[in-house]
Amino acid sequence: MFQSQTVIGQTLGTKNTAADQCIWPEDKLHTIPDWVYTSQSVYDREMERIFHGKTWNFVALEAEIPKSGDFKRSYVGATPVVVSRAEDGSINVFENRCAHRGAEFCRKNQGNTNEFVCPYHQWSYSLKGDLQGIPFKRGVNKEGGMPRDFKNADHGLKKLHVTTHHGVIFASYCDQVEPIEEYLTPEILEDFNVIFPGKPLRIVGYYRNELPCNWKMYHENLKDPYHATLLHSFLVVFGLLVAGNKSQMFVDTVHGRHGYMASAKSEDKYASVSEENKKEMRSYVDTMRLKDERFLNYVKEFDSPWSVTMQTIWPNLIVQREMNTLGVRQIIPNGPNSLIMQWTMFGYEDDSEETVRHRLRQGNLMGPAGFLGLEDNEAMKFVQEGVRRSTTDTSIIKLDANKVGTSDTLISEAAIRSMYEYYRKVMDI
């Protein structure tokens, strides 16, 4: 059993006792202890057990590094890595840490190069992360330098295992992680392949922002369709996700760690909401309209019953399909009380310019200032502030009680319960 050593908030005695011992409340299925979001030692354990453990972590799209010498900075958990395409076309992922003194040698987010050179002492590395050269390796005037038995081959960068699926790049610290198709599970893979059918992608833009909340809250937020019908006026009024529409919160049946929230948009541009449901949804406003109604145009382009799917791929990937805007979001933990979100918006190489403009137009739903993203960011900030500063020590997840996993109703927390069942096993708490 994992024993935590770090305590958040020294004045909150009852909360400290539980955090010290990592004691989950007695009703494990329907409660989440606050220390899951605030404890530094729990966070450190997550980096070891989850991100550096038996998982595949999203790091980039192949479309971002199409040519030899192309590279992108990325992360596995909080660990900075570099994703590069070598001369032979292979994709390599290695830690962004010089083997000499530990400097983060790659400082550009993206680019093209024939080698990586550390700015501190100019140690140079190949596109595969192998040590190539060291200034003054043999010293000066036969004095100093490296020992005679020093071998470059023994001092390359820390390399990760790499796999790809239909243009999506994953990396892992574990050499025993299952093939990516098994990792995703056939159920999740079916929807994943709708968005990534194997045809070339076209990158259309990026967002990047910091959220002052724990990284797991982002998974929870997208496994919580309940909030979407209440918090997001835009979704409700314009019929994108409404209680009563055909919808599903799906969870993989193998581990319960991956899932997707799905909904089918009605044919009407504006939602048809019953008087009974209106009373439950304070965010619903009958008079709200768009000046540019092209925003709501949904062009069916996939063989799927859903107009919206939001996939949560454990531990760091969100795959979004909101009508015709497509993107991936990479979760980068930044301590227990913060995360960095890297958004990559894309389409397909054969998209017309009109389609690209339409994807960009609908992209205003997303991102740190999007019609939906802004509200989610604020809500998660408020939750983190609450669990950090209160004297209460647990959160309640009793909606649709006792159910774990897939739900055909949006008014359920069954997917969140499933995630934490898996989390407790991996974390041994």
Tab-separated table of C-alpha atoms in Angstrom, residues 232-242 245 265-266 268-273 284-291 293 295-296 323 365 371:
chain	number	residue	atom	x	y	z
A	232	HIS	CA	-22.512	24.959	-21.706
A	233	SER	CA	-25.267	27.268	-22.950
A	234	PHE	CA	-23.955	26.967	-26.494
A	235	LEU	CA	-24.249	23.175	-26.581
A	236	VAL	CA	-27.754	23.215	-25.194
A	237	VAL	CA	-29.285	26.106	-27.147
A	238	PHE	CA	-27.849	25.036	-30.489
A	239	GLY	CA	-28.659	21.367	-30.058
A	240	LEU	CA	-25.132	19.938	-30.041
A	241	LEU	CA	-25.514	18.062	-26.765
A	242	VAL	CA	-28.921	18.074	-25.141
A	245	ASN	CA	-30.890	13.622	-27.794
A	265	LYS	CA	-27.153	16.548	-33.406
A	266	SER	CA	-30.772	17.010	-34.358
A	268	ASP	CA	-32.865	21.533	-36.492
A	269	LYS	CA	-30.382	24.388	-36.164
A	270	TYR	CA	-31.725	25.222	-32.739
A	271	ALA	CA	-32.533	22.762	-30.018
A	272	SER	CA	-36.011	21.479	-29.316
A	273	VAL	CA	-36.101	21.166	-25.549
A	284	TYR	CA	-30.950	27.304	-21.722
A	285	VAL	CA	-31.915	30.654	-23.304
A	286	ASP	CA	-34.685	30.632	-25.909
A	287	THR	CA	-33.636	33.912	-27.479
A	288	MET	CA	-29.965	33.139	-28.147
A	289	ARG	CA	-29.116	33.208	-31.871
A	290	LEU	CA	-26.003	33.326	-34.064
A	291	LYS	CA	-25.265	36.162	-36.500
A	293	GLU	CA	-25.391	30.548	-38.878
A	295	PHE	CA	-21.172	27.966	-37.751
A	296	LEU	CA	-23.876	25.349	-37.114
A	323	MET	CA	-19.303	18.366	-35.979
A	365	LEU	CA	-15.847	26.073	-30.015
A	371	PHE	CA	-17.287	28.933	-26.645
